[in-house]
Structures are given as structure tokens and as C-alpha cells.
Short mmCIF file of C-alpha atoms and ligand atoms in Angstrom, two decimals:
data_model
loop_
_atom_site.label_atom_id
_atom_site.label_comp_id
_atom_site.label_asym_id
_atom_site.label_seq_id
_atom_site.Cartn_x
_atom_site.Cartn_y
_atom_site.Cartn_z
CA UNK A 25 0.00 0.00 0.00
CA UNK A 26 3.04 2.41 0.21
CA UNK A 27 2.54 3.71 -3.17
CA UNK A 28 -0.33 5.85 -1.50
CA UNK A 29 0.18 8.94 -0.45
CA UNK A 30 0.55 9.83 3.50
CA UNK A 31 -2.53 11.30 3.45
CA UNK A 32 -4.38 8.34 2.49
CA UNK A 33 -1.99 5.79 3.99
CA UNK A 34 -3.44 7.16 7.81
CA UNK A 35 -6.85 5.83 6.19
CA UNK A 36 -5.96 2.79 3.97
CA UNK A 37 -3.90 1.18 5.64
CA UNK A 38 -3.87 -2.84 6.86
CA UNK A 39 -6.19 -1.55 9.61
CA UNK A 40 -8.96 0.09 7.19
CA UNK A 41 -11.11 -2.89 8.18
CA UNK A 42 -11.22 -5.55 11.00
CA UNK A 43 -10.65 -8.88 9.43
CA UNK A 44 -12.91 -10.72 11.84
CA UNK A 45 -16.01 -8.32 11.74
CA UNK A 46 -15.15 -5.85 9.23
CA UNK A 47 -15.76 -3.22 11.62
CA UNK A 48 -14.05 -0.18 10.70
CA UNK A 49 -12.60 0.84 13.67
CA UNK A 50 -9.95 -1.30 15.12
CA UNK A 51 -12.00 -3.10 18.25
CA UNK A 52 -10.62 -2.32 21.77
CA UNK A 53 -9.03 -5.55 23.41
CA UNK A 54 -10.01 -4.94 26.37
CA UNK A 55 -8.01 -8.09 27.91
CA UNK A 56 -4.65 -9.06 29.93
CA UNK A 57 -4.80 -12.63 28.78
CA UNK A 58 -5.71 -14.94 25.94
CA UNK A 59 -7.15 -18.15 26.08
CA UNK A 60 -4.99 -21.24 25.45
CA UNK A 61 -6.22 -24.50 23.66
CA UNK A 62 -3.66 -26.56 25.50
CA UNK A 63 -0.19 -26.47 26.88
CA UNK A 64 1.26 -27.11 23.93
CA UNK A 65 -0.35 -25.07 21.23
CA UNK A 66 0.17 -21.10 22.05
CA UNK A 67 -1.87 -19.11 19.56
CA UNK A 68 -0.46 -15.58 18.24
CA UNK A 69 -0.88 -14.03 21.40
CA UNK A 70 -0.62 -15.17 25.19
CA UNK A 71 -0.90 -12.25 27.63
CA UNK A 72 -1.14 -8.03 26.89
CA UNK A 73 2.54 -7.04 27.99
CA UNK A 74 3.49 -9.50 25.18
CA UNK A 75 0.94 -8.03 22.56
CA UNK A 76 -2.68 -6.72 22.65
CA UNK A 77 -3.73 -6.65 19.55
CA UNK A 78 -5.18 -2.92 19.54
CA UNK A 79 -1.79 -2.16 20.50
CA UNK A 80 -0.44 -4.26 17.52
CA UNK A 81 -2.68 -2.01 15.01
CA UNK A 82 -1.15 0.95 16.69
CA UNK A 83 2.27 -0.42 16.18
CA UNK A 84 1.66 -1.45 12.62
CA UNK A 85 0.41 1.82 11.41
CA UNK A 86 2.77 3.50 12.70
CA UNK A 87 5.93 1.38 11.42
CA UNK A 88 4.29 1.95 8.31
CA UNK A 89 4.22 5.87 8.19
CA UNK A 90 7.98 6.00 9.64
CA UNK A 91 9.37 3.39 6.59
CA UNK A 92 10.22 1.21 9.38
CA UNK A 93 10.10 -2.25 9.65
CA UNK A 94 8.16 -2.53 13.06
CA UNK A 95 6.68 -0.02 15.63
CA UNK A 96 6.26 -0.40 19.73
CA UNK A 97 3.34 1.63 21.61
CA UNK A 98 4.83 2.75 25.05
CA UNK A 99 2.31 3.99 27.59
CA UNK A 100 4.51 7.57 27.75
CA UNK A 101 7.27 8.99 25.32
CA UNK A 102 9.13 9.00 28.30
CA UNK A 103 8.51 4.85 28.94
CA UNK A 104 9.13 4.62 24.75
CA UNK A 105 12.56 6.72 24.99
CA UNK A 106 13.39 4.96 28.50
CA UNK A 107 12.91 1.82 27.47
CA UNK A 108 14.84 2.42 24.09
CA UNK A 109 18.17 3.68 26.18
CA UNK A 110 18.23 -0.25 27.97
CA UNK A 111 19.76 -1.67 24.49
CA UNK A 112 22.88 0.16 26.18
CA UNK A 113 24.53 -0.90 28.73
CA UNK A 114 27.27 -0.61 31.88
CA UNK A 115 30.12 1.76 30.63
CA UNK A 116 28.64 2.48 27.17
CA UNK A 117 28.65 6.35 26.35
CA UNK A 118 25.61 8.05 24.78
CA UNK A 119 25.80 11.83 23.12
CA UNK A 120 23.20 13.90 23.24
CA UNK A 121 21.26 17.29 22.06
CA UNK A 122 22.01 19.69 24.31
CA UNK A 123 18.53 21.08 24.54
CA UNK A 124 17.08 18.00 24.87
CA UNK A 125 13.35 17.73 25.83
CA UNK A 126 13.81 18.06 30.00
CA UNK A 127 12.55 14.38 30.75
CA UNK A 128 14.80 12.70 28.33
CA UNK A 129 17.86 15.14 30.07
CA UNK A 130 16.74 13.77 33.53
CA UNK A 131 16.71 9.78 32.62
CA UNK A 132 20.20 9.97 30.77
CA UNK A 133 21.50 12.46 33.69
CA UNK A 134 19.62 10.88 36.95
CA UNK A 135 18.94 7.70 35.93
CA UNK A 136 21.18 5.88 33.10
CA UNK A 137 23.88 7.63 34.79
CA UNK A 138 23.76 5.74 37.95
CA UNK A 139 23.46 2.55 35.76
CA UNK A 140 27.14 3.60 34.56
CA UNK A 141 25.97 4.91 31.13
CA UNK A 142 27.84 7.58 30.66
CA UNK A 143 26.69 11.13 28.84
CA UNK A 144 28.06 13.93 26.62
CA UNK A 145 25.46 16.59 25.91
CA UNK A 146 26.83 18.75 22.69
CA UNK A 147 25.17 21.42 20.16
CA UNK A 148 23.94 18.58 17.85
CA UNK A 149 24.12 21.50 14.98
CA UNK A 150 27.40 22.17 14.90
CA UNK A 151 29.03 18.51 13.29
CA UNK A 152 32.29 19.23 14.32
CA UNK A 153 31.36 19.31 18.28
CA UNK A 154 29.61 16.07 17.91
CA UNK A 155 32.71 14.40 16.27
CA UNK A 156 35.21 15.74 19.05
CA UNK A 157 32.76 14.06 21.30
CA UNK A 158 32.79 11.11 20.02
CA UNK A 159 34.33 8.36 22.59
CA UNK A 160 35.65 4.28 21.79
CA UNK A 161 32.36 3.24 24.07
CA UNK A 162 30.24 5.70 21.98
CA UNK A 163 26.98 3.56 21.57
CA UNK A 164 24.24 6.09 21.10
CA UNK A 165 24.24 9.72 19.56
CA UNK A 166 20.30 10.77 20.55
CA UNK A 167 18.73 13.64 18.12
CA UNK A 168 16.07 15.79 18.83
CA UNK A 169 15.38 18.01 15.73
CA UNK A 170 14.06 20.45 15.78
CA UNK A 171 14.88 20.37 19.46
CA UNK A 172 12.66 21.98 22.32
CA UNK A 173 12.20 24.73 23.16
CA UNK A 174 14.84 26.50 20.92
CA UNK A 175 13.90 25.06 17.48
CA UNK A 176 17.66 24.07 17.03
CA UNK A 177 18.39 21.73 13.38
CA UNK A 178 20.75 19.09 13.46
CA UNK A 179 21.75 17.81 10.38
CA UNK A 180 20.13 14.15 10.67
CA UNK A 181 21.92 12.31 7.37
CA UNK A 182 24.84 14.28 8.58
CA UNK A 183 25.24 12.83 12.39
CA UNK A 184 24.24 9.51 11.13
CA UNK A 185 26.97 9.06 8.98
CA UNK A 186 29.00 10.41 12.04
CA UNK A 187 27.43 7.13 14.05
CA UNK A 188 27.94 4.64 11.28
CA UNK A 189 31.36 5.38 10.90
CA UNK A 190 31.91 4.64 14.40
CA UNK A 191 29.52 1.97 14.92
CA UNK A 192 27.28 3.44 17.01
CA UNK A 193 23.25 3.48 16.52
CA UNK A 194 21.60 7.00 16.03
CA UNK A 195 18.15 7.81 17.89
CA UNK A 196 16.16 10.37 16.62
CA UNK A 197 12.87 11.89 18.46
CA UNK A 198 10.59 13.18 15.94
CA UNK A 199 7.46 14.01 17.75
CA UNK A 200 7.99 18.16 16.69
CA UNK A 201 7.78 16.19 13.22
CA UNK A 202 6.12 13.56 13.15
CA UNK A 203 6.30 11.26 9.63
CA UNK A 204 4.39 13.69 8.00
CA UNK A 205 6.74 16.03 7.84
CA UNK A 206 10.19 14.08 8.83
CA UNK A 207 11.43 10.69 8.47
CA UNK A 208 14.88 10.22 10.05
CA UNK A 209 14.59 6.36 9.14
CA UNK A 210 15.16 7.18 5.40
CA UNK A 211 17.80 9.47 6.36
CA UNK A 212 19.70 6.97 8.18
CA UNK A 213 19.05 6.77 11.81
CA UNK A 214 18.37 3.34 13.38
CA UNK A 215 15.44 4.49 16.00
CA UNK A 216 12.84 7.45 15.81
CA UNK A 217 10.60 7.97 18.52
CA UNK A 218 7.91 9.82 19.79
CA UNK A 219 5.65 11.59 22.22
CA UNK A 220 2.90 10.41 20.70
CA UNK A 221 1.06 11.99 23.76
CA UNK A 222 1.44 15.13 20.91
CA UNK A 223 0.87 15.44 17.36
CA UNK A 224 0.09 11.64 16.63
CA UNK A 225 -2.81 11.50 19.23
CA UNK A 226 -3.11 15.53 18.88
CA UNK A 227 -6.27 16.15 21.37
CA UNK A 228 -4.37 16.67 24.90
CA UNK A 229 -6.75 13.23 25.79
CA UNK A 230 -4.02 10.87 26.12
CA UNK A 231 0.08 9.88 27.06
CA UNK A 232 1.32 7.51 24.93
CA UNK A 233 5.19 6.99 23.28
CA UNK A 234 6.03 5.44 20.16
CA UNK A 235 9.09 3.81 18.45
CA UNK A 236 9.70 2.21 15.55
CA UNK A 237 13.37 0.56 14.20
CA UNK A 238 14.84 0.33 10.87
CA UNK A 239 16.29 -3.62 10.80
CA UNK A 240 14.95 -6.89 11.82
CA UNK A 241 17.57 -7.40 14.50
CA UNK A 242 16.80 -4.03 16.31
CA UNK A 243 13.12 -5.34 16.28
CA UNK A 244 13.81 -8.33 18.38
CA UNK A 245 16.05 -6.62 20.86
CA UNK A 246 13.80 -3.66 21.45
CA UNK A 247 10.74 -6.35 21.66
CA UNK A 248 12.35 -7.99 24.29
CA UNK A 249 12.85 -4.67 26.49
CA UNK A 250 9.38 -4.01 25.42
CA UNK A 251 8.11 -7.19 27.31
CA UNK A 252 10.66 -7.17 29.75
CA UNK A 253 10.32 -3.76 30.98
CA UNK A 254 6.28 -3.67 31.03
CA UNK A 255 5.71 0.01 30.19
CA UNK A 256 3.14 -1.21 27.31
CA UNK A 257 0.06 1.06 26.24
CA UNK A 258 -2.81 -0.08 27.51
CA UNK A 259 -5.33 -1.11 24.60
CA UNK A 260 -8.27 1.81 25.48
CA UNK A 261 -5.24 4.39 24.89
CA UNK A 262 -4.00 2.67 21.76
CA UNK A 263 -7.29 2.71 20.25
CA UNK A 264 -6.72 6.78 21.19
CA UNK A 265 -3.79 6.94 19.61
CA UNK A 266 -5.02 5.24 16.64
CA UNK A 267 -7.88 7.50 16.02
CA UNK A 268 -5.95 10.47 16.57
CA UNK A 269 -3.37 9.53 13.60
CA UNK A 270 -6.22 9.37 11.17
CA UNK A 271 -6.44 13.17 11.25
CA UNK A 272 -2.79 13.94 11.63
CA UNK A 273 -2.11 15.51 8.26
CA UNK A 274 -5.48 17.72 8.32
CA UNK A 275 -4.43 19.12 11.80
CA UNK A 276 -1.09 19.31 11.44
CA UNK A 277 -1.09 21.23 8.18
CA UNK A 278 -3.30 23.80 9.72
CA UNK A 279 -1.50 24.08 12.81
CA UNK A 280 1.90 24.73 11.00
CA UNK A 281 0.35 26.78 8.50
CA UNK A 282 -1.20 29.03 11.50
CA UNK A 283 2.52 28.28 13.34
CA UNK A 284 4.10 30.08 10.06
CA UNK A 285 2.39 33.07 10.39
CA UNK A 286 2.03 33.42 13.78
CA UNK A 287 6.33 32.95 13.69
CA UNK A 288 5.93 36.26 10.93
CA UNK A 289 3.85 38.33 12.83
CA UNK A 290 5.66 37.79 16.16
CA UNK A 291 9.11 38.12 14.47
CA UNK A 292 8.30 41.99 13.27
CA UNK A 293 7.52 42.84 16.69
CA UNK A 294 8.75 45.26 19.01
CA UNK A 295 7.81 43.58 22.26
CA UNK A 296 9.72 40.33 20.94
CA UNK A 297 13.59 40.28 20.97
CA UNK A 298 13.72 37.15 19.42
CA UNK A 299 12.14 34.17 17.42
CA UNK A 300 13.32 30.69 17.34
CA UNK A 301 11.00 28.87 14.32
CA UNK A 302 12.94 26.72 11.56
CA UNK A 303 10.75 28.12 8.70
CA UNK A 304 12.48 31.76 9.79
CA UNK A 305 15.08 32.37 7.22
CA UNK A 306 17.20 34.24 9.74
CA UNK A 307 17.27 30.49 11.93
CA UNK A 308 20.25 29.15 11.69
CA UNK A 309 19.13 25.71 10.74
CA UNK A 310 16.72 26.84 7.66
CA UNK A 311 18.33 25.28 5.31
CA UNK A 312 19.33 22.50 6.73
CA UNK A 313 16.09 22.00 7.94
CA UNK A 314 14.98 22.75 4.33
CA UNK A 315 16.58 19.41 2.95
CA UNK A 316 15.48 17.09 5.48
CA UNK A 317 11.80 17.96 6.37
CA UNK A 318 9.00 19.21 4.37
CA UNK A 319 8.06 22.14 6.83
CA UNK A 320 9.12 24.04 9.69
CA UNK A 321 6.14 22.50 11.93
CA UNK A 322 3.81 24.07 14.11
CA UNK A 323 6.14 25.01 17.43
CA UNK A 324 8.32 27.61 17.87
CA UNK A 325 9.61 30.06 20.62
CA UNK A 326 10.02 33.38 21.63
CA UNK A 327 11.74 35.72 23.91
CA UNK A 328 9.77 39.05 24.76
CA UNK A 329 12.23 42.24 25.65
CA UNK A 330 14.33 42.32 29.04
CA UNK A 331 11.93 45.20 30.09
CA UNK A 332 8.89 43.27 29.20
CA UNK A 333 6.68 41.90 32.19
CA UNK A 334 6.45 38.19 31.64
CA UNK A 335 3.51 37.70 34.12
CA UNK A 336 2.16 40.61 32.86
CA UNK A 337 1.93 39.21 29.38
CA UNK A 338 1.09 35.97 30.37
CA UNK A 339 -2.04 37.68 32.11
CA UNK A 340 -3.45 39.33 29.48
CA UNK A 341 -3.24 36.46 26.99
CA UNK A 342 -6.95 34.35 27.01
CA UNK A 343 -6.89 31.89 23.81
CA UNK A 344 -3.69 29.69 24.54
CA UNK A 345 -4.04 27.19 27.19
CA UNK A 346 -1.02 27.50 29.45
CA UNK A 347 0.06 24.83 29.93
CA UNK A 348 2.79 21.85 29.62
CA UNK A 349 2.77 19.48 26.15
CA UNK A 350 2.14 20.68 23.05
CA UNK A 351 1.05 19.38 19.51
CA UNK A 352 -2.97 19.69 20.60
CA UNK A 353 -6.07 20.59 18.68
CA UNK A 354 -5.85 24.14 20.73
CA UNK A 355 -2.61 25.85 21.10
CA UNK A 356 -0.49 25.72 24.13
CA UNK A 357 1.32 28.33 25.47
CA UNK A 358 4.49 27.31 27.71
CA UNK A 359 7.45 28.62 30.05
CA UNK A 360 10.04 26.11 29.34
CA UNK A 361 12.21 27.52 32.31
CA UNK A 362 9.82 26.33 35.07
CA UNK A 363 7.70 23.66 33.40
CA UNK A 364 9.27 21.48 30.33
CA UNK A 365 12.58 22.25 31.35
CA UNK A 366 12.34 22.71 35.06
CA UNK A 367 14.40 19.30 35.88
CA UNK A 368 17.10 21.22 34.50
CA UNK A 369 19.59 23.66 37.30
CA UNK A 370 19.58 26.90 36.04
CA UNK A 371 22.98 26.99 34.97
CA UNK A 372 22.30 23.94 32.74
CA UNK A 373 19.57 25.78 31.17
CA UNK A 374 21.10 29.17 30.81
CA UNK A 375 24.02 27.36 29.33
CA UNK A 376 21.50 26.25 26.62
CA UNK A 377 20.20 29.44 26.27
CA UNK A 378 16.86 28.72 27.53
CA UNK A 379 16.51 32.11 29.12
CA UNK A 380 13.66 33.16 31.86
CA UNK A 381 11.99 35.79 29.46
CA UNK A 382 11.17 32.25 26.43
CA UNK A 383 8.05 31.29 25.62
CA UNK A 384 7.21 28.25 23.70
CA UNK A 385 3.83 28.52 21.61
CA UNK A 386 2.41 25.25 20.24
CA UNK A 387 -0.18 26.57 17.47
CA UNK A 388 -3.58 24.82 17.38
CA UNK A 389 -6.30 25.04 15.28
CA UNK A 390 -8.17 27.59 15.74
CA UNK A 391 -8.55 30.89 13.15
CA UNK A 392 -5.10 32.76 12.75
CA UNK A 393 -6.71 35.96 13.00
CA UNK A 394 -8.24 35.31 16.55
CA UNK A 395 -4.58 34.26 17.69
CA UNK A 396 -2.81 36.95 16.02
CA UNK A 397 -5.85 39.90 17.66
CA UNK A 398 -5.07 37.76 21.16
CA UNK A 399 -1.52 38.47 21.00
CA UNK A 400 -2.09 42.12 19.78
CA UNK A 401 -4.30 43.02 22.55
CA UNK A 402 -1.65 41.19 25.17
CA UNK A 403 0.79 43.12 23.72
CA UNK A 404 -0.82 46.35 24.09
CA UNK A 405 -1.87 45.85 27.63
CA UNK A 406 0.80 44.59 29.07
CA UNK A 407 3.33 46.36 31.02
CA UNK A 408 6.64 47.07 30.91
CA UNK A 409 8.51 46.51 33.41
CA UNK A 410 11.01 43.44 35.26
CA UNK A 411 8.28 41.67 37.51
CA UNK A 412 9.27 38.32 37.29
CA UNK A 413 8.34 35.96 39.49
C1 PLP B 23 6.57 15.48 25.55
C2 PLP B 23 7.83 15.07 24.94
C3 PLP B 23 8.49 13.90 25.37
C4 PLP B 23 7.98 13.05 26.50
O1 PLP B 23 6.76 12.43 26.18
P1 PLP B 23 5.65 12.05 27.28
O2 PLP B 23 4.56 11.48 26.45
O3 PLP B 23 5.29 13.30 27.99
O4 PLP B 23 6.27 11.07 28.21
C5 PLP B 23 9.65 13.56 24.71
N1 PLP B 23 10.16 14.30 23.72
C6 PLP B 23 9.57 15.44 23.30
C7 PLP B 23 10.19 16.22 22.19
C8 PLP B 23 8.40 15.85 23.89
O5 PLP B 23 7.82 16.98 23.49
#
């Protein structure tokens, strides 16, 4: 069926139909266990953890829109990237985006580390930093791109290359992405994951993580951690998940579209000192970016003026739920210094240039010209002077 177009793959897929009932929405399996004919004869599946086959659709669909050659539903992006970082091991060494998304930074910092996985953290978009990092027990080099909240573009073909020549394994997270507008398989990594708590599901009703591997071998390993490790999507969630992806090119175009302009109007500005959105031509990553995805997406952030009241702003503005997450039917407006990124120390943060006067905007759905008169009239009213918290 890949000869379809994304669009209509996320309808006509394997899972168009239920081959049982021909319903045409897959059926919740709402079960931990399976009935056995005997003790010798095990049918295809034997308890939930193992496979659920709601899950399975999940996982099929979405192995399918990443050119992969199978998919695993995690019940959080967290428990999807967590569980991906156990195929290293004691005294392996992984490098990392700098800017990371702030969960991922605390597992590989507080967690992994304490495991004896050690960690570099570089600027991912400057190549010749990531090869000076490289290490003999280099294992892993994780991507986020664009990365959160500062919209930063590694060069994905580029870094891969980097971990094939040293035999290491490239993860990519691609939920600012998703397959509609990114692939990283075809471009050479080995994993891409995904909040698909985000974009995929897309209505702020669910947590789930994805991931999906390139090669056979990769399959069974992660499979095993998959089963081993337990944190499995539950099949109520999956079905969630599944229903959300059929819509992910109608909402996602919108939202970026809307994201685009929204990136325009703030960047002209004279409250705003600075925009961070890869469709920008002053970003440095636009043309990088350019080559490898097929648009700039529908996050970016933004730093209002020194003398510009944050909780001022933040006050006057009504449409934008504030709020954590992103990639949601209504936009999301967020302070990555105290929420996303709050597991970080301050120095850590201000070292990334996450400063205390960013805001990350997530653009929904709804009609540009009521988000661009919101921001106006925020704008207008808000004072200016240093109040912050
Ligand atoms: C939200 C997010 C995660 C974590 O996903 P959860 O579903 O919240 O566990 C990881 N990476 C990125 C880029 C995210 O935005």
C-alpha cells in the first residue's frame, strides 16, 4: 500500500477494516490474557505485555508511516525513549542534544547515569562538536530536531553518517515532526521515537510513546525490552492513539500553517527580541532544515524584551491554554524555564540558552486571525517593566 500517499496511507492502511467483523474501527481488546487450547499449542498471542492486539494495530500503522520495519506503543514517550536507552549498557557512552526535551535530560543524567551509562550533551548542529565528542564506548548519539524549546536543526543524514562510521546506533525523536513532515529512518538513523502523547494522538486526551526501528535485528532486541520492561500502552489508549493519527495531516497542516504566520507576525515585533521557528530564514538551521523535512512544523519560541513583564503578558493572553505538552487541537502556550525544562539547574539551562523571558507557543487550530488579535491586545496591555516571578 506504500505507493499511496501519506494522506491516504493514515486511512488505507492494513487496519482500514477488522478482518474478523469488518468493523471499521480497530475493536478495543479490552483483555490481559488470551485463552490457550492446551499447553502445547500457544496461539499468536498469550498475555497483553506480550501483545494486545489494539496495540499491535497501533504499532503497525505507525511502522508503516515512519518506513520502518516494526513499531512499539509505550504507555509515555518517556517509557518509549526509556525503554529504548536499555539496548545500552554498563560503561557504554551516549551523546546527546544539548537542549534535549527536559525528561529525556533527567533519565540519561539521573537515571542511566547511575546505571554507569555515561553522557556527553553537545550542540547537535554544529558537526564538528559532535565528532570531538565522540568516545571508543560511543553507543548512542540521541537527536532531537528540531529540538525543544529552541527550534535548534541538526543535520540528521549528517550525524548519522557520524554514528555509522563509528559503529554506534543514532536515535532520533521526531514528535515536533512527526512522519508527515520528517522521516529520520530514510535518512539513516536506526530508532525514531515519539511523544505520541502530541501530534500523533493531537487532542491533549491521552500519554502515549512510540518507536519504531529500521532492521529486523533491532526489532527483536527492542521487543524484548518491550516485554521485559512492562511500560506497554494499555489497549483503550492505543485505540486513542489510533484515532488520533487518522487526522494527523489535516491538523497538522493547519496548525503549522497558522505556526508560520504566527512565527511572521511575532518576528516583526517590538515587544519580541527574538524568534526561534525553523521556517524563519534568519534560523540558523533553515536550510538545513529545508533538505530534510517538508516544513518548519507548528512550534516555535520566543523571547519578549528584558523590560517586558512576563507575568504581565502571560495575564493578558486568554486563547492559549497555558500549559505543559504541546502538539494539541488548541494551542499551548508554555514557560520552558519552570515547566518542560524545570528538571534542569539553572545553569544547565542558561548554558542552553533557555533564558527566563522564552516562551514556547504550540499553534492549534483555531482561526489565525483570533490568535494573532489575542496576541495584539496582550501586547498592548501589558506592562513594561522586570516583575518576574
Ligand atoms: C513530551 C515530549 C516527550 C515526553 O513524552 P511524554 O509522552 O510526555 O512522556 C519527549 N520528547 C519530546 C520532544 C516531547 O515533546
Amino acid at each position: 500500500m506504500s505507493n499511496l500517499s501519506f494522506d491516504t496511507r493514515l486511512l488505507h492502511n492494513k487496519h482500514k477494516f477488522d478482518s474478523q467483523t469488518g468493523a471499521v474501527s480497530v475493536p478495543i481488546y479490552q483483555t490481559s490474557t488470551f485463552h490457550q487450547i492446551n499447553p502445547d499449542t500457544f496461539g499468536k498471542y498469550d498475555y497483553s505485555r506480550s501483545g494486545n492486539p489494539t496495540r499491535e494495530a497501533l504499532e503497525e500503522v505507525i511502522a508503516d508511516l515512519e518506513d520502518g520495519v516494526k513499531g512499539f506503543a509505550f504507555s509515555s514517550g518517556m517509557a518509549a525513549i526509556s525503554t529504548t536507552f536499555l539496548l545500552l549498557s554498563q560503561g557504554d557512552h551516549v551523546l546527546i542534544s544539548e537542549d534535549v526535551y527536559g525528561g529525556t535530560f533527567r533519565v540519561v543524567t539521573e537515571v542511566l547515569a547511575r546505571y554507569g551509562v555515561e553522557n556527553t550533551f553537545v550542540d547537535m548542529s554544529n558537526l564538528q562538536a559532535v565528532k570531538n565528542a565522540i568516545r571508543p564506548n560511543t553507543k548512542v548519539l540521541y537527536v532531537e530536531t528540531p529540538s525543544n524549546p529552541l527550534l535548534k536543526v541538526t543535520d540528521l543524514a549528517a550525524v548519522c553518517q557520524i554514528a555509522k562510521k563509528h559503529g554506534a546506533l543514532t536515535f532520533v525523536d521526531n514528535t515536533f515532526m512527526t512522519p508527515l513532515y520528517q522521516r529520520p529512518l530514510s535518512l539513516g538513523a536506526d530508532v525514531v521515537l515519539h511523544s505520541a502523547t502530541k501530534f500523533i494522538a493531537g487532542h491533549s486526551d491521552v500519554t502515549a510513546g512510540l518507536a519504531v526501528v529500521k532492521d529486523a535485528s533491532l526489532a527483536k532486541q527492542l521487543g524484548f525490552l518491550q516485554n521485559a520492561f512492562g511500560a506497554v500502552l494499555a489497549p483503550q489508549d492505543a485505540w486513542l492513539v489510533l484515532r488520533g493519527l487518522k487526522t494527523l495531516q489535516v491538523r497538522l497542516e493547519r496548525s503549522a500553517q497558522n505556526a508560520s504566520a504566527m512565527a511572521a507576525y511575532l518576528d516583526q515585533h517590538p515587544k519580541i527580541k527574538h524568534v526561534h521557528y525553523p521556517g524563519l530564514t534568519h534560523h540558523p538551521g533553515y536550510d538545513v532544515h529545508q533538505r530534510q523535512a517538508s516544513h518548519p512544523g507548528a512550534v516555535l519560541s520566543f523571547e519578549l524584551h528584558e523590560e517586558i513583564s512576563l507575568n504581565s503578558f502571560l495575564s493578558c493572553i486568554t486563547l492559549p491554554v497555558f500549559a505543559v505538552s504541546l502538539g494539541a487541537v488548541e494551542s499551548i502556550l508554555s514557560y520552558p524555564a519552570k515547566m518542560s525544562h524545570a528538571a534542569m539547574s539553572v545553569e544547565e539551562r542558561e548554558k542552553r540558552g533557555i533564558s527566563s523571558n522564552l516562551l514556547r507557543l504550540s499553534v492549534g487550530l483555531e482561526h489565525i486571525d483570533d490568535l494573532v488579535c489575542d496576541f495584539e491586545n496582550a501586547f498592548e496591555r501589558t506592562k513594561s517593566h522586570i516583575q518576574l516571578s
